[in-house]
Tab-separated table of C-alpha atoms and ligand atoms in Angstrom:
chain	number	residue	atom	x	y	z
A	315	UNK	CA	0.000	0.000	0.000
A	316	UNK	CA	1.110	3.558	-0.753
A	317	UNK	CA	0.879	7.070	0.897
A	318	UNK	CA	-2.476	7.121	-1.095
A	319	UNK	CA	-4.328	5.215	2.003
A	320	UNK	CA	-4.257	8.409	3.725
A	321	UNK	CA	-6.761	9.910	1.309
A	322	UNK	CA	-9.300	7.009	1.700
A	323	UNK	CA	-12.366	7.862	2.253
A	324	UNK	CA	-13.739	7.845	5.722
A	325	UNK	CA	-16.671	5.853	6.579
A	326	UNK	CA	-18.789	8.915	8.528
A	327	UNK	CA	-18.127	11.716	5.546
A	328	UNK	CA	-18.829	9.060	2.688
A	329	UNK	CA	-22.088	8.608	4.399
A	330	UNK	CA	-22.737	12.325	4.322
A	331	UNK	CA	-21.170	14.020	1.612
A	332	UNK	CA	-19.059	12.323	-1.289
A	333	UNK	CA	-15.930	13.703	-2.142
A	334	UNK	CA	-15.638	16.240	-4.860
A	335	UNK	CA	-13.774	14.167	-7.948
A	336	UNK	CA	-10.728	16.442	-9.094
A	337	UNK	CA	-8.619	15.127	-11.749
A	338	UNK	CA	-4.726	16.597	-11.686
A	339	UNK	CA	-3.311	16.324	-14.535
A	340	UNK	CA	0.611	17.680	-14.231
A	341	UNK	CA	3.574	16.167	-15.461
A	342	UNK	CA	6.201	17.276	-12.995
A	343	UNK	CA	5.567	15.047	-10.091
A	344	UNK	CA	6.409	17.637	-7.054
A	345	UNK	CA	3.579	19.969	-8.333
A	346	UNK	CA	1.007	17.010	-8.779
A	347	UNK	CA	1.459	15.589	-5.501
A	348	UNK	CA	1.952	18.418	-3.480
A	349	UNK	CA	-1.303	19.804	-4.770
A	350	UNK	CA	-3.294	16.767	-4.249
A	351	UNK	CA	-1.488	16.721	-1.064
A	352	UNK	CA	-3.693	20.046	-0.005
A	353	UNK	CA	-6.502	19.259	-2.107
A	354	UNK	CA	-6.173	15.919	0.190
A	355	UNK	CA	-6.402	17.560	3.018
A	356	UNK	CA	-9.592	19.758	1.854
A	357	UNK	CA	-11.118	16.553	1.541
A	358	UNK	CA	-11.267	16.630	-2.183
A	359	UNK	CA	-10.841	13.010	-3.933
A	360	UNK	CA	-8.008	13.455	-6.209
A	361	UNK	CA	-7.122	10.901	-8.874
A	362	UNK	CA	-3.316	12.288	-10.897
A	363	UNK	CA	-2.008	11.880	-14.163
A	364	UNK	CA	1.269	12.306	-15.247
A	365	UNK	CA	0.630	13.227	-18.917
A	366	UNK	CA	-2.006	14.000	-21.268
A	367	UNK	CA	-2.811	10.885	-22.847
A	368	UNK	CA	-3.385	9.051	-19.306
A	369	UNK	CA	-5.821	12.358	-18.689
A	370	UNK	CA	-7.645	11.756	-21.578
A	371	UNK	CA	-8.159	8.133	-21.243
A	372	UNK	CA	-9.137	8.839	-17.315
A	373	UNK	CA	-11.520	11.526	-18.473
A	374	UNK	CA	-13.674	9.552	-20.861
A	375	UNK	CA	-13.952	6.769	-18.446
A	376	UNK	CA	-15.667	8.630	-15.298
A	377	UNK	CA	-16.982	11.785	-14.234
A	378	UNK	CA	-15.090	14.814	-12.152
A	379	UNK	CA	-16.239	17.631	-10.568
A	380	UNK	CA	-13.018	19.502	-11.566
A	381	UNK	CA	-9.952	19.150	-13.831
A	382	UNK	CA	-6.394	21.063	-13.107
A	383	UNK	CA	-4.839	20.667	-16.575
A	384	UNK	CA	-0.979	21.895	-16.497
A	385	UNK	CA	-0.495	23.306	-19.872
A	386	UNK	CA	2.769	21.999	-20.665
A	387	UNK	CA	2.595	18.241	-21.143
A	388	UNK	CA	4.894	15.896	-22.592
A	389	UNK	CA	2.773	14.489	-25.954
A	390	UNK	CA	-0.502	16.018	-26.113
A	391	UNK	CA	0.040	19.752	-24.512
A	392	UNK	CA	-2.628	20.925	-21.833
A	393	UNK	CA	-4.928	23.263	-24.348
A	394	UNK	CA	-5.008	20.162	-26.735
A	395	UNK	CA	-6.486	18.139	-23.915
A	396	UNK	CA	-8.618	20.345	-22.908
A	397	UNK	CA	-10.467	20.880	-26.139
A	398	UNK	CA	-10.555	17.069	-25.870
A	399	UNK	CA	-12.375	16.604	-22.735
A	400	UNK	CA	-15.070	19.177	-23.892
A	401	UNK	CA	-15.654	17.501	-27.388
A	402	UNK	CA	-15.198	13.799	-26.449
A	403	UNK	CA	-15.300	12.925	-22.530
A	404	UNK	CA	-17.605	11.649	-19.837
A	405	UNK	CA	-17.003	15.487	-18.903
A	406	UNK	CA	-17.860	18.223	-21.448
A	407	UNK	CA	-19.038	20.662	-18.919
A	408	UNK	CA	-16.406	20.088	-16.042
A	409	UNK	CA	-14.995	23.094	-14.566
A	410	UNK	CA	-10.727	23.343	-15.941
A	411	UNK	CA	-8.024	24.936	-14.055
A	412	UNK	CA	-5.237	25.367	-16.183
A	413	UNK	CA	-1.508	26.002	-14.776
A	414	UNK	CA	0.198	27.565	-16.386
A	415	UNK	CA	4.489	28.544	-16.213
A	416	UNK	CA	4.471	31.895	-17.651
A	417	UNK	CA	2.043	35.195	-18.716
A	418	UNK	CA	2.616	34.705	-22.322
A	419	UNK	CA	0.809	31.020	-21.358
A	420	UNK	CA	-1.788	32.525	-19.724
A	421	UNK	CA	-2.581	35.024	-22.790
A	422	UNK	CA	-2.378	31.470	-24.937
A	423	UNK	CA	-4.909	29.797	-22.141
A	424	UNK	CA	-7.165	33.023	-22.382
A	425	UNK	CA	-6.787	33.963	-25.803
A	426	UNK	CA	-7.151	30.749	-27.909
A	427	UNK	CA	-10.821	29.450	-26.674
A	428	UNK	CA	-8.805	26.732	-25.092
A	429	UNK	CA	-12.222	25.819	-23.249
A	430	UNK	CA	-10.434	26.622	-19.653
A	431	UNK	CA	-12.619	28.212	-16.831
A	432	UNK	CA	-9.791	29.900	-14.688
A	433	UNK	CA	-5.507	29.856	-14.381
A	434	UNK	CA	-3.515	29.697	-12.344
A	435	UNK	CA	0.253	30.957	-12.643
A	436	UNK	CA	3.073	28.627	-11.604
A	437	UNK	CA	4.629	29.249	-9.193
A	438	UNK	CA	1.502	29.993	-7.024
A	439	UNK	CA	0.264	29.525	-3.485
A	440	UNK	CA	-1.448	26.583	-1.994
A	441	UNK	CA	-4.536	29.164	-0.402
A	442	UNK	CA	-4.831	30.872	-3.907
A	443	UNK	CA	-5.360	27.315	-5.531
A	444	UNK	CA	-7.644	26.152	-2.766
A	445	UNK	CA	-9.619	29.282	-3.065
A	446	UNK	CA	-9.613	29.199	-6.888
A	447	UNK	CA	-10.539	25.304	-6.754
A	448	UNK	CA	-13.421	26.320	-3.867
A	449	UNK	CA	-14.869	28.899	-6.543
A	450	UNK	CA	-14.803	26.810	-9.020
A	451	UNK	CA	-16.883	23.845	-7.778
A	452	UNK	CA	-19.197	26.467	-5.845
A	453	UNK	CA	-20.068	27.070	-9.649
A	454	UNK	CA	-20.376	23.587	-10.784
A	455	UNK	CA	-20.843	21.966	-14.243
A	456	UNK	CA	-24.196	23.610	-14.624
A	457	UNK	CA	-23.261	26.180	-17.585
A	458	UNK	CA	-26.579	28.202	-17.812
A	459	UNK	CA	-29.438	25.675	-16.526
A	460	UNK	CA	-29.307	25.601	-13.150
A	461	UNK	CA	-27.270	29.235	-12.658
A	462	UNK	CA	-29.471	31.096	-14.894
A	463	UNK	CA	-32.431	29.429	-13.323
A	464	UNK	CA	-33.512	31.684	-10.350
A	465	UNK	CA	-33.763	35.368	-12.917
A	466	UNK	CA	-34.223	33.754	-16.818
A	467	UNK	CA	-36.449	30.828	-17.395
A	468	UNK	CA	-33.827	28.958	-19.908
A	469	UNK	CA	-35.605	28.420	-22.909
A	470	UNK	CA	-34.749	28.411	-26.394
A	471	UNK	CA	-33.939	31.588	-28.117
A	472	UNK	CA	-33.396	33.384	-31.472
A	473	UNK	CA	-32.020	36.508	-32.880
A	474	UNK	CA	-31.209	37.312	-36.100
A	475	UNK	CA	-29.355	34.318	-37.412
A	476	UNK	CA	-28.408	32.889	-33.969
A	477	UNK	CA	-30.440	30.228	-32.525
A	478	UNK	CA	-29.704	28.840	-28.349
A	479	UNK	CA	-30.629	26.383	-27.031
A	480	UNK	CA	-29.959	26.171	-23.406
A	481	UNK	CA	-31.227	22.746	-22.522
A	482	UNK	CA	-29.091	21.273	-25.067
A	483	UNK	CA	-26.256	24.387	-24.436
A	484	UNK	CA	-26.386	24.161	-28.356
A	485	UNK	CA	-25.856	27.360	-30.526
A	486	UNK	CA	-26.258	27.917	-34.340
A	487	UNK	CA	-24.765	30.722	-36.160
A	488	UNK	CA	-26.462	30.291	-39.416
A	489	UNK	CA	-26.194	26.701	-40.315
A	490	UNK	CA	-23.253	26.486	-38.091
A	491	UNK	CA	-22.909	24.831	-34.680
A	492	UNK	CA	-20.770	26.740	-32.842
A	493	UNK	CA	-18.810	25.275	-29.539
A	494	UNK	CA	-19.201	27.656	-26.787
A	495	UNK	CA	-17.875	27.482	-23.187
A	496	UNK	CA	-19.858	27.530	-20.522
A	497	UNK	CA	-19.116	31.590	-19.571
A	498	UNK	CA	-19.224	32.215	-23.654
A	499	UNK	CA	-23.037	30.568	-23.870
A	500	UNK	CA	-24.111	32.459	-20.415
A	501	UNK	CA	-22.599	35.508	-21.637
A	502	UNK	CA	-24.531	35.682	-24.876
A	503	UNK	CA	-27.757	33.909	-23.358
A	504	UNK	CA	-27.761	36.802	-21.206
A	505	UNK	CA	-26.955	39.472	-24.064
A	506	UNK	CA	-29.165	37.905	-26.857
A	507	UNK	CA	-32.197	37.928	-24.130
A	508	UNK	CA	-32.311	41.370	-23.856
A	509	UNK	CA	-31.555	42.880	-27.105
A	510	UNK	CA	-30.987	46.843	-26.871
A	511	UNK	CA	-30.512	46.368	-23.241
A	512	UNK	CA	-27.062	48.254	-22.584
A	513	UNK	CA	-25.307	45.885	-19.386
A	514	UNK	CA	-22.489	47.370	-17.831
A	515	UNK	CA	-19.423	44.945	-17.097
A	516	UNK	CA	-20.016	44.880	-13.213
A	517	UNK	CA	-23.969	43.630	-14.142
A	518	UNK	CA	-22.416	41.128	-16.754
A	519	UNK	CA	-19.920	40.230	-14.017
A	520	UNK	CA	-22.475	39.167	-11.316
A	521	UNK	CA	-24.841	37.712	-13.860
A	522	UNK	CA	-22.112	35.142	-15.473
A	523	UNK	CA	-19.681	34.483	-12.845
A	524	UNK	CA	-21.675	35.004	-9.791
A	525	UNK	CA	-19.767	33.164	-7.077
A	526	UNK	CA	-16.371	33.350	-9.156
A	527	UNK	CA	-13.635	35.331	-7.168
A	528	UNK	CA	-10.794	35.976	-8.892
A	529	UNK	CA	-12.167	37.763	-12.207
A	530	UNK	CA	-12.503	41.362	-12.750
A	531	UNK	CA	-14.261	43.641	-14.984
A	532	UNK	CA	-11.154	43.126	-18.204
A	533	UNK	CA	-12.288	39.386	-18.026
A	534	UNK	CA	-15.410	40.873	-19.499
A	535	UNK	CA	-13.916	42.578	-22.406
A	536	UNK	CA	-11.619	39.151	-22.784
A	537	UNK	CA	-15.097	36.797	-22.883
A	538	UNK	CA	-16.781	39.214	-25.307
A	539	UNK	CA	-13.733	39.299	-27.558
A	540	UNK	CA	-13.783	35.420	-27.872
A	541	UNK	CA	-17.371	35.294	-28.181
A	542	UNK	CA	-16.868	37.571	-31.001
A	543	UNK	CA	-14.342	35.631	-32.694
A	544	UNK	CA	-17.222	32.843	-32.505
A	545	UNK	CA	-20.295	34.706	-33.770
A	546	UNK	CA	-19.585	37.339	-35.486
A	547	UNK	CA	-18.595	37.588	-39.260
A	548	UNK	CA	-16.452	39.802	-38.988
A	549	UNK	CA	-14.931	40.431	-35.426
A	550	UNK	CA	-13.369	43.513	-35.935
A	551	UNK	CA	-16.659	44.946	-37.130
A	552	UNK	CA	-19.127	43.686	-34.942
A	553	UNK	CA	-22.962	43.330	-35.865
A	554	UNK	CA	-24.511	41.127	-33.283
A	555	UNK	CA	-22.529	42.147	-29.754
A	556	UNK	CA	-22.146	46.103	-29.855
A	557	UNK	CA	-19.643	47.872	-27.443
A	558	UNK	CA	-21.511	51.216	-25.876
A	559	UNK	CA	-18.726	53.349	-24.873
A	560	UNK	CA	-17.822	54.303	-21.638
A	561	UNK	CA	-21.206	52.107	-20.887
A	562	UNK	CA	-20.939	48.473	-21.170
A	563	UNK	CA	-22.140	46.049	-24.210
A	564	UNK	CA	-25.526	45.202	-25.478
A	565	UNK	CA	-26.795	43.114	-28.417
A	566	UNK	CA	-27.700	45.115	-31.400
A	567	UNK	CA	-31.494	45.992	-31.496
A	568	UNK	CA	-33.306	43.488	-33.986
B	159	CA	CA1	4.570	20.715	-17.010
């Protein structure tokens, strides 16, 4: 028997609440098992993976309540993996904390609709990963269903040439599925709702990350940009999500 026993479950919490499922997936050994090491003693479940491939195959055989992807892998690299898991995986909705080494990573981990909910930069603290892992869970898998529930009934919605469909978290641009994340689809569910309605970033803030911590009002302007790279036709020119200066954003009017 390994070290591993120590993270067993015990009999009286099993009985009450499981264990939140949280796959690590980091290549550098001292990093993975010092953070399941905290994790451990949060009384999160935590299963590790050295690489990408073992990820994968660990992903599409059972469900997790959270992934912490490192984005430099040996093989298949972090952002690869983590388009994976949302396109093929027992877990296309799981929340993804990526780590990443440096800023220009970070930029590639916001920038390239890798399909990550949060980063973290290496080398970081164990309370700043516990707290980002906390908020992260808080939110849950539910992308718009369940979140959205208590202010929009989620039903189906069209404007202009954009169809949603939040039961299915489906959107059609056109004839064209388009593959949101879960922010990205809340972001424009809440938009497309409403069109004309000017929202400031602080009311888009509360409305799509709600219990999320460590995001300001710039991760705003960062969702909208990929959202636009998504939807629009021409991103530079925008015709569907309009920026109202010194205001906020709203969709165009019909
Ligand atoms: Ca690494």
């Amino acid at each position: 028997m390994t070290a591993e026993v120590e993270y067993t479950e015990q009999p009286v919490e099993a009985a009450t609440t499981p264990k939140p499922a949280v796959l690590v997936v980091e290549d550098e050994q001292n990093i993975r098992e010092l953070v399941c090491l905290h994790l451990g003693l949060e009384n999160y479940d935590c299963v590790q993976a050295g690489d990408g491939e073992q990820a994968l195959k660990l992903a599409r055989s059972r469900s997790f309540d959270l992934v912490i992807l490192d984005v430099m892998l040996p093989g298949l690299d972090g952002v690869t993996v983590c388009r994976a898991i949302r396109r093929d995986s027992a877990n296309p909705d799981v929340p993804v904390l990526m780590l990443t080494a440096r800023r220009e990573e970070s930029d590639k981990v916001v920038g390239l609709e890798s399909g990550a909910d949060d980063y973290l930069t290496k080398p970081f603290g164990v309370r700043e990963l516990v707290a980002r892992v906390r908020a992260l869970l808080r939110r849950g898998p539910k992308p718009l269903v369940a979140s959205a529930a208590s202010k929009e009934v989620a039903k189906a919605i069209a404007y202009k040439h954009i169809e949603m469909d939040p039961a299915r978290r489906r959107v059609r641009v056109g004839i064209t599925d388009v593959d949101l994340t879960s922010n990205e689809f809340h972001l424009l569910y809440v938009l497309l709702s409403s069109p004309g309605i000017v929202f400031s970033r602080e009311a888009l803030l509360s409305r799509v990350w709600k219990d999320q911590t460590f995001v300001t009002v710039r991760s705003v302007d960062t969702l909208i940009k990929r959202l636009r790279k998504k939807i629009e036709s021409n991103p530079a020119e925008p015709e569907v999500i309009l920026t109202v200066w010194g205001a906020g954003y709203k969709a165009a009017d019909v």
